[in-house]
Short mmCIF file of N, CA and C in Angstrom, two decimals:
data_model
loop_
_atom_site.label_atom_id
_atom_site.label_comp_id
_atom_site.label_asym_id
_atom_site.label_seq_id
_atom_site.Cartn_x
_atom_site.Cartn_y
_atom_site.Cartn_z
N THR A 493 31.32 -18.22 -19.77
CA THR A 493 31.50 -17.09 -20.79
C THR A 493 30.02 -16.33 -20.31
N ILE A 494 29.90 -15.28 -20.99
CA ILE A 494 29.31 -14.28 -20.44
C ILE A 494 27.84 -14.16 -20.91
N ALA A 495 27.18 -15.31 -21.76
CA ALA A 495 26.02 -16.17 -21.45
C ALA A 495 25.75 -17.31 -20.20
N ASP A 496 26.90 -17.80 -20.03
CA ASP A 496 26.33 -18.98 -18.70
C ASP A 496 26.32 -18.15 -17.68
N PHE A 497 27.02 -17.14 -17.15
CA PHE A 497 27.09 -16.28 -16.49
C PHE A 497 25.91 -15.02 -16.13
N SER A 498 25.34 -14.98 -17.19
CA SER A 498 23.99 -14.01 -17.33
C SER A 498 22.99 -15.00 -17.13
N LEU A 499 22.88 -16.25 -17.54
CA LEU A 499 21.79 -17.14 -17.41
C LEU A 499 21.90 -17.61 -15.85
N PHE A 500 23.26 -17.87 -15.27
CA PHE A 500 23.45 -18.08 -13.45
C PHE A 500 22.81 -16.88 -12.51
N SER A 501 23.32 -15.77 -13.02
CA SER A 501 23.08 -14.84 -12.48
C SER A 501 21.12 -14.51 -12.82
N LEU A 502 20.46 -15.02 -13.58
CA LEU A 502 19.40 -14.98 -13.59
C LEU A 502 18.59 -15.64 -12.86
N ARG A 503 18.37 -17.20 -12.85
CA ARG A 503 18.82 -18.00 -11.79
C ARG A 503 18.76 -17.90 -10.23
N GLU A 504 19.69 -17.09 -9.94
CA GLU A 504 20.02 -17.07 -8.89
C GLU A 504 18.87 -15.56 -8.13
N THR A 505 18.55 -14.67 -8.73
CA THR A 505 18.40 -13.22 -8.54
C THR A 505 16.62 -14.45 -8.04
N ILE A 506 15.83 -14.95 -9.55
CA ILE A 506 14.71 -14.98 -9.62
C ILE A 506 14.14 -16.27 -7.84
N ILE A 507 15.51 -17.58 -7.63
CA ILE A 507 15.52 -18.45 -6.65
C ILE A 507 15.57 -17.58 -5.30
N GLY A 508 16.27 -16.20 -5.52
CA GLY A 508 16.30 -14.94 -4.38
C GLY A 508 15.29 -14.38 -3.54
N SER A 509 15.06 -13.83 -5.15
CA SER A 509 13.06 -12.96 -4.98
C SER A 509 12.31 -13.86 -4.53
N PHE A 510 12.21 -15.63 -4.92
CA PHE A 510 10.91 -16.54 -4.52
C PHE A 510 11.42 -16.61 -2.79
N ILE A 511 12.26 -17.10 -2.65
CA ILE A 511 12.66 -16.75 -1.46
C ILE A 511 12.22 -16.12 -0.55
N GLY A 512 12.55 -14.47 -0.86
CA GLY A 512 12.67 -13.47 -0.37
C GLY A 512 11.02 -12.53 0.19
N LEU A 513 10.25 -13.86 -1.41
CA LEU A 513 8.63 -12.78 -1.05
C LEU A 513 7.67 -14.30 -0.27
N PHE A 514 8.50 -14.77 0.35
CA PHE A 514 8.15 -16.27 1.14
C PHE A 514 8.36 -15.58 1.88
N ALA A 515 9.65 -15.30 2.36
CA ALA A 515 10.42 -14.87 3.71
C ALA A 515 9.14 -13.50 4.43
N ARG A 516 9.38 -12.96 3.41
CA ARG A 516 8.27 -11.26 3.12
C ARG A 516 6.75 -11.65 3.73
N GLY A 517 6.19 -12.58 3.37
CA GLY A 517 5.13 -13.08 3.72
C GLY A 517 4.37 -13.65 4.48
N VAL A 518 5.63 -14.19 5.37
CA VAL A 518 5.99 -14.54 7.14
C VAL A 518 5.46 -13.67 7.86
N ILE A 519 6.51 -12.08 7.65
CA ILE A 519 5.13 -11.12 8.94
C ILE A 519 4.33 -10.44 7.66
N LEU A 520 4.34 -10.61 6.73
CA LEU A 520 2.87 -9.83 6.42
C LEU A 520 1.92 -10.40 6.62
N LEU A 521 1.82 -11.95 7.26
CA LEU A 521 0.74 -12.59 7.58
C LEU A 521 0.29 -11.68 8.86
N LEU A 522 1.49 -11.26 9.86
CA LEU A 522 1.10 -10.32 11.24
C LEU A 522 0.91 -9.46 10.46
N SER A 523 1.00 -8.72 10.03
CA SER A 523 0.89 -7.36 9.71
C SER A 523 -0.85 -7.26 9.27
N LEU A 524 -1.03 -8.35 7.75
CA LEU A 524 -2.17 -8.32 8.06
C LEU A 524 -3.44 -8.41 9.45
N ALA A 525 -2.70 -9.18 9.76
CA ALA A 525 -3.71 -9.40 11.04
C ALA A 525 -3.90 -8.24 11.89
N GLY A 526 -2.46 -6.98 12.15
CA GLY A 526 -2.91 -6.57 12.94
C GLY A 526 -3.86 -4.68 12.17
N SER A 527 -3.38 -5.03 10.90
CA SER A 527 -4.51 -4.21 10.22
C SER A 527 -5.70 -4.88 10.58
N VAL A 528 -5.70 -6.24 9.94
CA VAL A 528 -7.66 -6.75 10.16
C VAL A 528 -8.14 -6.41 12.14
N ILE A 529 -7.37 -5.86 12.70
CA ILE A 529 -7.39 -5.66 14.13
C ILE A 529 -7.74 -4.62 14.44
N SER A 530 -6.86 -3.74 13.78
CA SER A 530 -6.77 -1.67 13.42
C SER A 530 -8.01 -1.82 13.38
N GLN A 531 -8.73 -2.15 12.08
CA GLN A 531 -10.15 -1.83 11.55
C GLN A 531 -10.94 -2.21 12.31
N SER A 532 -11.18 -3.28 12.84
CA SER A 532 -12.00 -3.61 13.68
C SER A 532 -12.44 -3.04 15.26
N VAL A 533 -11.28 -2.58 16.04
CA VAL A 533 -10.96 -1.43 16.91
C VAL A 533 -11.09 0.19 16.70
N SER A 534 -11.59 0.20 15.10
CA SER A 534 -11.60 1.89 14.84
C SER A 534 -12.68 2.79 15.29
N LEU A 535 -12.18 3.42 15.84
CA LEU A 535 -12.86 4.59 16.58
C LEU A 535 -13.75 5.49 15.36
N ALA A 536 -14.38 4.38 14.12
CA ALA A 536 -15.00 4.97 13.19
C ALA A 536 -16.10 6.21 13.27
N GLN A 537 -17.09 5.36 14.63
CA GLN A 537 -18.44 6.22 14.13
C GLN A 537 -18.19 7.35 15.49
N ILE A 538 -16.86 7.62 15.30
CA ILE A 538 -16.94 8.98 15.61
C ILE A 538 -16.86 9.89 14.96
N THR A 539 -15.63 9.87 14.34
CA THR A 539 -15.58 10.53 13.03
C THR A 539 -15.38 10.37 11.52
N GLY A 540 -16.31 9.00 11.52
CA GLY A 540 -16.39 8.35 10.05
C GLY A 540 -15.35 7.97 9.71
N ASN A 541 -15.63 8.52 8.08
CA ASN A 541 -14.37 7.56 7.22
C ASN A 541 -13.17 9.10 7.55
N MET A 542 -12.89 9.52 7.83
CA MET A 542 -11.73 11.11 7.96
C MET A 542 -10.59 9.82 8.56
N THR A 543 -10.24 9.25 9.91
CA THR A 543 -9.25 9.34 10.02
C THR A 543 -8.86 6.95 9.22
N GLU A 544 -7.82 7.07 9.60
CA GLU A 544 -7.54 5.45 9.41
C GLU A 544 -7.80 4.83 10.21
N ALA A 545 -7.15 3.16 11.12
CA ALA A 545 -7.35 3.14 12.10
C ALA A 545 -5.53 3.23 12.42
N MET A 546 -6.07 2.96 13.85
CA MET A 546 -4.65 2.64 15.07
C MET A 546 -4.03 1.84 13.90
N PRO A 547 -2.56 1.76 13.92
CA PRO A 547 -1.96 0.89 13.04
C PRO A 547 -0.97 0.84 14.09
N THR A 548 -1.08 1.03 15.63
CA THR A 548 -0.36 1.01 16.52
C THR A 548 -0.11 -0.81 17.54
N ILE A 549 -1.65 -1.21 16.27
CA ILE A 549 -1.57 -3.10 17.48
C ILE A 549 -0.99 -3.56 16.54
N GLY A 550 -0.92 -3.00 14.38
CA GLY A 550 0.18 -3.73 13.84
C GLY A 550 1.42 -3.84 14.29
N HIS A 551 1.74 -3.03 15.10
CA HIS A 551 3.29 -2.45 14.46
C HIS A 551 3.71 -3.48 15.65
N ILE A 552 2.73 -3.19 17.23
CA ILE A 552 2.55 -4.17 18.27
C ILE A 552 2.81 -5.68 17.76
N LEU A 553 2.39 -6.73 16.94
CA LEU A 553 2.70 -7.57 16.44
C LEU A 553 3.50 -7.64 15.46
N THR A 554 3.88 -7.00 14.90
CA THR A 554 4.82 -7.47 13.75
C THR A 554 6.31 -7.18 14.56
N VAL A 555 6.61 -6.50 15.46
CA VAL A 555 7.88 -6.11 15.96
C VAL A 555 7.86 -7.88 16.93
N THR A 556 7.07 -7.66 17.19
CA THR A 556 7.17 -8.53 18.58
C THR A 556 7.64 -10.39 17.69
N GLY A 557 6.73 -9.92 16.18
CA GLY A 557 6.46 -11.47 16.04
C GLY A 557 8.64 -11.20 14.93
N VAL A 558 8.84 -10.18 14.52
CA VAL A 558 10.08 -10.16 13.77
C VAL A 558 11.27 -11.03 15.16
N ALA A 559 10.72 -10.64 16.14
CA ALA A 559 11.39 -10.91 17.16
C ALA A 559 11.61 -12.36 17.41
N LEU A 560 10.15 -13.01 17.56
CA LEU A 560 9.61 -14.44 17.81
C LEU A 560 10.97 -14.62 15.85
N PHE A 561 10.27 -14.48 15.34
CA PHE A 561 10.94 -15.22 13.95
C PHE A 561 12.58 -15.59 14.21
N PHE A 562 13.60 -14.33 14.79
CA PHE A 562 14.55 -14.41 14.93
C PHE A 562 14.80 -15.10 15.89
N SER A 563 14.00 -15.71 17.30
CA SER A 563 14.34 -16.14 17.78
C SER A 563 14.06 -17.70 18.51
N GLY A 564 13.38 -17.72 17.61
CA GLY A 564 12.38 -18.87 16.92
C GLY A 564 12.89 -20.10 15.80
N PRO A 565 11.89 -21.01 15.92
CA PRO A 565 12.35 -21.90 14.70
C PRO A 565 12.44 -21.72 13.07
N LEU A 566 11.82 -20.48 13.38
CA LEU A 566 11.39 -19.73 11.60
C LEU A 566 12.44 -19.46 11.42
N ILE A 567 13.59 -19.20 11.37
CA ILE A 567 15.23 -18.78 11.34
C ILE A 567 15.28 -20.02 10.33
N GLU A 568 14.83 -21.01 11.45
CA GLU A 568 16.05 -22.28 10.38
C GLU A 568 15.02 -22.55 9.83
N TYR A 569 13.86 -22.62 9.07
CA TYR A 569 13.63 -22.96 7.73
C TYR A 569 13.99 -22.04 6.59
N VAL A 570 14.32 -20.59 7.25
CA VAL A 570 14.41 -19.74 6.41
C VAL A 570 16.24 -20.31 5.45
N ILE A 571 16.48 -20.62 6.44
CA ILE A 571 18.32 -20.61 6.68
C ILE A 571 17.86 -22.64 5.33
N ARG A 572 17.72 -23.24 5.93
CA ARG A 572 17.27 -24.62 5.68
C ARG A 572 16.62 -23.92 3.92
N PHE A 573 15.77 -23.38 3.76
CA PHE A 573 15.41 -23.18 2.65
C PHE A 573 16.34 -22.48 1.16
N PHE A 574 17.17 -21.38 2.14
CA PHE A 574 18.61 -21.05 0.97
C PHE A 574 19.32 -22.50 0.86
N LEU A 575 19.83 -23.11 2.13
CA LEU A 575 20.93 -24.03 1.48
C LEU A 575 20.40 -25.35 0.67
N LEU A 576 18.74 -25.34 0.25
CA LEU A 576 18.04 -26.38 -0.38
C LEU A 576 18.26 -25.41 -1.27
N SER A 577 18.16 -23.71 -1.63
CA SER A 577 17.80 -23.06 -2.80
C SER A 577 19.51 -23.62 -4.01
N TYR A 578 20.73 -23.79 -3.32
CA TYR A 578 21.81 -24.17 -3.92
C TYR A 578 21.73 -25.55 -4.57
N HIS A 579 20.45 -26.26 -4.49
CA HIS A 579 20.80 -27.84 -5.21
C HIS A 579 20.22 -28.36 -5.64
N VAL A 580 19.48 -27.21 -5.75
CA VAL A 580 18.36 -27.18 -6.98
C VAL A 580 18.34 -27.15 -8.21
N ASP A 581 18.20 -27.56 -9.42
CA ASP A 581 17.59 -27.64 -10.85
C ASP A 581 16.61 -26.47 -10.91
N VAL A 582 16.01 -25.67 -11.26
CA VAL A 582 15.39 -25.04 -11.92
C VAL A 582 14.52 -24.28 -12.95
N GLU A 583 13.66 -24.57 -14.06
CA GLU A 583 13.97 -24.32 -14.79
C GLU A 583 13.31 -22.72 -14.78
N LEU A 584 14.10 -22.27 -15.59
CA LEU A 584 13.46 -20.38 -15.41
C LEU A 584 12.85 -19.89 -16.58
N PHE A 585 12.78 -20.68 -17.53
CA PHE A 585 11.26 -20.40 -18.81
C PHE A 585 10.11 -21.73 -18.44
N GLY A 586 9.39 -21.31 -18.96
CA GLY A 586 8.16 -22.26 -19.66
C GLY A 586 7.50 -22.32 -17.71
N GLU A 587 7.61 -24.22 -17.43
CA GLU A 587 7.10 -24.17 -16.50
C GLU A 587 8.12 -24.12 -15.20
N GLY A 588 8.60 -23.50 -15.12
CA GLY A 588 9.35 -22.35 -13.87
C GLY A 588 8.94 -21.30 -13.56
N PHE A 589 8.49 -20.86 -14.75
CA PHE A 589 7.38 -18.86 -14.28
C PHE A 589 6.01 -20.03 -13.64
N ALA A 590 5.75 -21.08 -14.19
CA ALA A 590 4.71 -21.06 -13.83
C ALA A 590 4.16 -21.66 -12.76
N ASP A 591 5.09 -22.27 -12.66
CA ASP A 591 5.45 -22.57 -11.54
C ASP A 591 5.39 -21.63 -9.66
N PHE A 592 6.50 -21.23 -10.12
CA PHE A 592 6.43 -19.84 -9.26
C PHE A 592 5.60 -18.51 -9.31
N ALA A 593 4.61 -18.93 -10.25
CA ALA A 593 3.20 -17.94 -10.90
C ALA A 593 2.02 -18.46 -9.01
N GLU A 594 2.54 -20.16 -9.72
CA GLU A 594 1.51 -20.66 -8.85
C GLU A 594 1.62 -20.63 -7.70
N ARG A 595 2.96 -21.09 -6.90
CA ARG A 595 3.16 -20.50 -5.65
C ARG A 595 3.31 -18.82 -5.09
N SER A 596 3.98 -18.12 -5.90
CA SER A 596 2.99 -16.93 -5.79
C SER A 596 1.78 -16.46 -5.08
N ALA A 597 1.16 -17.13 -5.65
CA ALA A 597 -0.74 -17.05 -6.01
C ALA A 597 -0.97 -18.02 -4.37
N GLU A 598 -0.23 -19.05 -4.34
CA GLU A 598 -0.58 -19.64 -3.19
C GLU A 598 -0.09 -19.10 -2.02
N LEU A 599 0.88 -18.37 -2.19
CA LEU A 599 0.82 -17.33 -0.90
C LEU A 599 0.60 -15.71 -0.82
N LEU A 600 -0.25 -15.43 -1.34
CA LEU A 600 -0.83 -14.97 -1.10
C LEU A 600 -2.48 -15.10 -1.05
N ASN A 601 -3.31 -16.23 -1.03
CA ASN A 601 -4.35 -16.65 -0.63
C ASN A 601 -4.04 -17.10 0.79
N TYR A 602 -3.21 -17.58 1.15
CA TYR A 602 -2.73 -18.18 2.66
C TYR A 602 -2.76 -17.16 3.91
N VAL A 603 -1.92 -16.00 3.38
CA VAL A 603 -1.73 -14.87 4.07
C VAL A 603 -2.99 -14.04 4.10
N PHE A 604 -3.37 -14.15 2.44
CA PHE A 604 -4.86 -13.27 3.29
C PHE A 604 -5.88 -13.61 4.27
N ILE A 605 -6.07 -15.68 4.29
CA ILE A 605 -7.20 -16.52 5.02
C ILE A 605 -6.83 -16.23 6.15
N ASN A 606 -5.29 -16.99 6.40
CA ASN A 606 -4.86 -16.86 8.29
C ASN A 606 -4.49 -15.65 8.53
N GLY A 607 -4.38 -14.56 7.76
CA GLY A 607 -4.40 -12.80 8.64
C GLY A 607 -5.52 -12.99 8.65
N THR A 608 -6.89 -12.30 8.28
CA THR A 608 -8.21 -12.66 8.91
C THR A 608 -8.58 -14.00 10.30
N LEU A 609 -8.14 -14.81 9.95
CA LEU A 609 -7.52 -15.79 11.05
C LEU A 609 -7.53 -15.57 12.40
N LEU A 610 -5.94 -14.89 12.12
CA LEU A 610 -5.57 -15.07 13.19
C LEU A 610 -6.53 -13.65 13.73
N ALA A 611 -7.57 -12.54 13.53
CA ALA A 611 -7.87 -11.49 13.82
C ALA A 611 -9.09 -11.74 14.32
N SER A 612 -9.69 -12.66 14.10
CA SER A 612 -10.89 -13.53 14.15
C SER A 612 -11.90 -12.74 15.33
N ALA A 613 -11.20 -13.49 16.32
CA ALA A 613 -11.16 -13.10 17.89
C ALA A 613 -11.68 -11.39 17.89
N PHE A 614 -10.84 -10.35 17.37
CA PHE A 614 -11.57 -9.33 17.70
C PHE A 614 -12.73 -9.16 16.56
N ILE A 615 -12.70 -9.60 14.95
CA ILE A 615 -13.41 -8.73 14.48
C ILE A 615 -15.40 -9.51 15.24
N ALA A 616 -15.18 -10.92 16.17
CA ALA A 616 -16.16 -11.50 16.65
C ALA A 616 -16.59 -10.57 17.27
N LEU A 617 -15.41 -9.95 18.33
CA LEU A 617 -15.92 -9.37 19.77
C LEU A 617 -16.40 -7.67 19.55
N PHE A 618 -15.60 -6.84 18.70
CA PHE A 618 -15.99 -6.04 18.42
C PHE A 618 -17.56 -5.90 17.25
N PHE A 619 -17.52 -6.73 16.69
CA PHE A 619 -18.70 -7.07 16.10
C PHE A 619 -19.58 -7.17 16.71
N VAL A 620 -19.88 -7.82 18.00
CA VAL A 620 -21.48 -7.98 18.93
C VAL A 620 -21.48 -6.25 19.69
N TYR A 621 -19.71 -5.87 20.38
CA TYR A 621 -20.03 -4.50 20.36
C TYR A 621 -20.48 -3.69 19.71
N TYR A 622 -20.42 -3.27 18.52
CA TYR A 622 -20.56 -1.65 17.41
C TYR A 622 -22.43 -2.88 17.49
N LEU A 623 -22.55 -4.49 17.85
CA LEU A 623 -23.85 -4.26 16.96
C LEU A 623 -24.90 -3.32 18.63
N PHE A 624 -24.44 -4.58 19.97
CA PHE A 624 -24.81 -3.53 20.86
C PHE A 624 -25.00 -1.91 20.70
N THR A 625 -24.15 -1.47 20.70
CA THR A 625 -23.61 0.38 20.91
C THR A 625 -24.79 0.55 19.85
N GLY A 626 -25.18 0.17 18.44
CA GLY A 626 -26.42 0.81 17.71
C GLY A 626 -27.16 0.12 18.38
N PHE A 627 -27.68 -0.81 18.56
CA PHE A 627 -29.14 -0.72 18.86
C PHE A 627 -29.39 0.36 20.79
N LEU A 628 -28.27 0.27 21.34
CA LEU A 628 -28.04 1.31 22.98
C LEU A 628 -28.37 2.55 22.23
N ASN A 629 -27.64 2.81 20.64
CA ASN A 629 -28.15 4.42 20.31
C ASN A 629 -29.20 4.11 19.54
N LYS A 630 -30.14 3.18 19.19
CA LYS A 630 -31.50 3.76 19.13
C LYS A 630 -32.55 3.69 19.46
N THR A 631 -32.49 2.98 20.91
CA THR A 631 -33.11 2.94 21.19
C THR A 631 -32.95 4.00 23.02
N MET A 632 -31.93 4.73 22.66
CA MET A 632 -31.84 5.81 23.77
C MET A 632 -31.08 6.83 22.98
N PRO A 633 -31.36 7.84 22.11
CA PRO A 633 -31.15 8.22 21.10
C PRO A 633 -30.09 9.29 22.02
N GLN A 634 -30.67 9.75 23.34
CA GLN A 634 -30.37 10.79 24.76
C GLN A 634 -29.48 11.04 24.82
N PHE A 635 -28.87 9.40 25.11
CA PHE A 635 -27.78 8.56 25.82
C PHE A 635 -26.21 8.90 24.55
N MET A 636 -25.06 9.16 25.38
CA MET A 636 -23.86 9.98 23.96
C MET A 636 -23.62 8.05 24.29
N VAL A 637 -23.72 7.41 24.00
CA VAL A 637 -22.55 6.02 23.36
C VAL A 637 -21.91 6.31 23.15
N SER A 638 -21.49 7.03 22.43
CA SER A 638 -19.80 8.02 22.36
C SER A 638 -18.69 7.98 23.28
N PHE A 639 -19.52 8.57 24.01
CA PHE A 639 -18.75 9.03 25.02
C PHE A 639 -18.68 8.12 26.56
N ILE A 640 -19.55 6.49 26.32
CA ILE A 640 -18.90 6.35 27.05
C ILE A 640 -18.28 4.51 26.30
N GLY A 641 -18.44 4.44 25.28
CA GLY A 641 -17.73 3.73 23.80
C GLY A 641 -15.94 4.05 23.84
N VAL A 642 -15.96 4.95 23.62
CA VAL A 642 -14.94 5.84 22.84
C VAL A 642 -13.59 5.69 24.20
N PRO A 643 -13.81 5.23 25.34
CA PRO A 643 -12.54 5.23 26.87
C PRO A 643 -12.67 3.70 26.35
N PHE A 644 -14.49 2.86 26.59
CA PHE A 644 -14.53 1.10 26.65
C PHE A 644 -13.74 0.72 25.67
N VAL A 645 -13.55 0.99 23.92
CA VAL A 645 -12.61 0.55 23.13
C VAL A 645 -11.18 0.94 23.09
N ALA A 646 -11.00 1.18 23.25
CA ALA A 646 -9.25 2.40 23.79
C ALA A 646 -9.06 1.12 24.92
N LEU A 647 -9.47 0.67 25.52
CA LEU A 647 -9.17 -0.25 26.55
C LEU A 647 -9.35 -1.35 26.67
N PHE A 648 -10.31 -1.70 26.85
CA PHE A 648 -10.48 -3.15 26.23
C PHE A 648 -9.98 -4.17 25.18
N SER A 649 -9.69 -3.41 24.10
CA SER A 649 -8.76 -3.48 23.24
C SER A 649 -7.09 -3.44 23.18
N ILE A 650 -6.84 -3.27 24.41
CA ILE A 650 -5.46 -2.95 24.81
C ILE A 650 -5.98 -4.07 25.70
N PHE A 651 -6.46 -4.29 26.75
CA PHE A 651 -6.56 -5.39 27.82
C PHE A 651 -6.33 -6.53 26.50
N TYR A 652 -7.57 -6.70 25.77
CA TYR A 652 -7.66 -8.26 24.91
C TYR A 652 -6.46 -8.63 24.33
N LEU A 653 -6.30 -7.07 23.74
CA LEU A 653 -4.47 -7.60 23.09
C LEU A 653 -3.28 -8.66 23.83
N TYR A 654 -3.48 -7.79 25.25
CA TYR A 654 -2.44 -8.04 26.21
C TYR A 654 -3.07 -9.51 26.66
N LYS A 655 -3.99 -9.85 26.35
CA LYS A 655 -4.38 -11.61 26.85
C LYS A 655 -4.56 -12.35 26.08
N THR A 656 -4.81 -11.76 24.37
CA THR A 656 -4.62 -12.68 23.50
C THR A 656 -3.44 -13.01 22.03
N SER A 657 -2.44 -11.88 22.76
CA SER A 657 -1.08 -11.92 21.72
C SER A 657 -0.51 -13.33 22.27
N GLU A 658 -0.09 -13.55 22.81
CA GLU A 658 0.41 -15.05 23.44
C GLU A 658 -0.11 -15.99 22.77
N HIS A 659 -1.22 -15.90 22.12
CA HIS A 659 -2.26 -17.01 22.41
C HIS A 659 -1.18 -17.32 19.95
N MET A 660 -2.26 -15.86 19.69
CA MET A 660 -1.97 -15.63 18.50
C MET A 660 -1.29 -15.40 18.25
N LEU A 661 0.28 -15.20 18.77
CA LEU A 661 1.13 -15.46 17.71
C LEU A 661 1.56 -16.68 17.85
N THR A 662 1.68 -17.71 18.77
CA THR A 662 1.65 -19.02 18.89
C THR A 662 1.06 -19.66 17.63
N VAL A 663 -0.31 -19.16 17.41
CA VAL A 663 -1.30 -20.18 15.86
C VAL A 663 -0.11 -19.06 14.92
N TRP A 664 0.12 -18.17 15.71
CA TRP A 664 1.51 -17.02 14.15
C TRP A 664 2.88 -17.83 13.84
N GLN A 665 2.50 -18.58 14.50
CA GLN A 665 4.00 -19.39 14.06
C GLN A 665 4.17 -20.59 13.15
N LYS A 666 2.74 -21.07 13.80
CA LYS A 666 2.11 -22.44 13.62
C LYS A 666 2.12 -22.08 11.57
N LYS A 667 1.02 -21.00 11.41
CA LYS A 667 1.14 -20.69 10.49
C LYS A 667 1.68 -20.60 9.68
N ALA A 668 2.90 -19.72 10.02
CA ALA A 668 4.29 -19.25 9.56
C ALA A 668 5.23 -20.65 8.50
N ILE A 669 4.97 -21.49 9.37
CA ILE A 669 5.83 -22.84 9.21
C ILE A 669 5.26 -23.54 8.54
N GLY A 670 3.76 -23.20 8.34
CA GLY A 670 2.90 -23.96 7.38
C GLY A 670 2.96 -23.04 5.63
N LEU A 671 3.47 -21.37 5.79
CA LEU A 671 3.31 -20.77 5.27
C LEU A 671 5.11 -21.58 4.25
N LEU A 672 5.96 -21.05 4.83
CA LEU A 672 6.88 -21.19 4.66
C LEU A 672 7.42 -22.29 4.17
N LEU A 673 6.45 -23.74 4.66
CA LEU A 673 6.86 -24.94 3.63
C LEU A 673 6.11 -24.85 1.83
N ILE A 674 5.34 -24.36 2.03
CA ILE A 674 4.87 -23.64 0.74
C ILE A 674 6.17 -24.26 -0.69
N PRO A 675 7.01 -23.46 -0.40
CA PRO A 675 7.85 -23.40 -1.91
C PRO A 675 9.11 -24.71 -1.48
N PHE A 676 9.64 -25.33 -0.29
CA PHE A 676 9.48 -26.64 -0.31
C PHE A 676 9.42 -27.49 -1.77
N ASP A 677 8.07 -27.57 -1.65
CA ASP A 677 7.59 -28.22 -3.06
C ASP A 677 7.96 -27.75 -4.33
N ALA A 678 8.16 -26.67 -4.24
CA ALA A 678 8.41 -25.93 -6.14
C ALA A 678 10.16 -26.13 -5.47
N LEU A 679 10.63 -25.97 -5.00
CA LEU A 679 12.10 -26.34 -5.47
C LEU A 679 13.06 -27.71 -4.99
N GLN A 680 11.74 -28.79 -4.87
CA GLN A 680 12.58 -30.24 -5.10
C GLN A 680 12.03 -30.45 -6.02
#
C-alpha cells in the first residue's frame, strides 16, 4: 500500500542520510584539520584580519585523504555499514530520532576534537614561532621582522607539511575508522 511504501521510503531516507553524514564526517575531520593548520600558518601578522587563511593546506590534505579513503580499508567500513543497514529494523519515531540525534552530536564532537588534535603539531610549532617573533619585534622595533618571517613561514609550512603529512594521514585513518564505528552501535 501507499502507507507502507511511504514508511519504507522514509526509513531508507533517514538511514541513508545517517550513513552519508558519517561518511562525510570522515572527510570533514581532515578538512577541519587543514583549516586549523591554515589558520595557524596564516600570514595575518601583516594584513591583520583582511585576508582569510590559505586554504591550500586543507585542499592538499582533503584530496590526499579522499584518495586514501577509496584506496584503503576505510571504504570497506562504509560498504559494511551499507550492508548492515539493510538488516536492521530501526524505529523511525521516538527513540530512533533520539538515538540519531545523539550519534550526530557524538560525530560533531569527535570531528572537532580530533581535527584539532591532528593539527596540534602545527599549532604548537607556530605558536612558539609567533611568540618568538613578537618578542623579537618588541626588543628590536627597527628590525623588519615581517620581511624575514613571511618567507620563513611560507617555506617552513610547506616543508613541515611534507614531513608530517604521512604521519598525519596515518593517524587520520585510525581516527576515521573510530568515527565510522560510532554508527554501528546505533544500527545494531
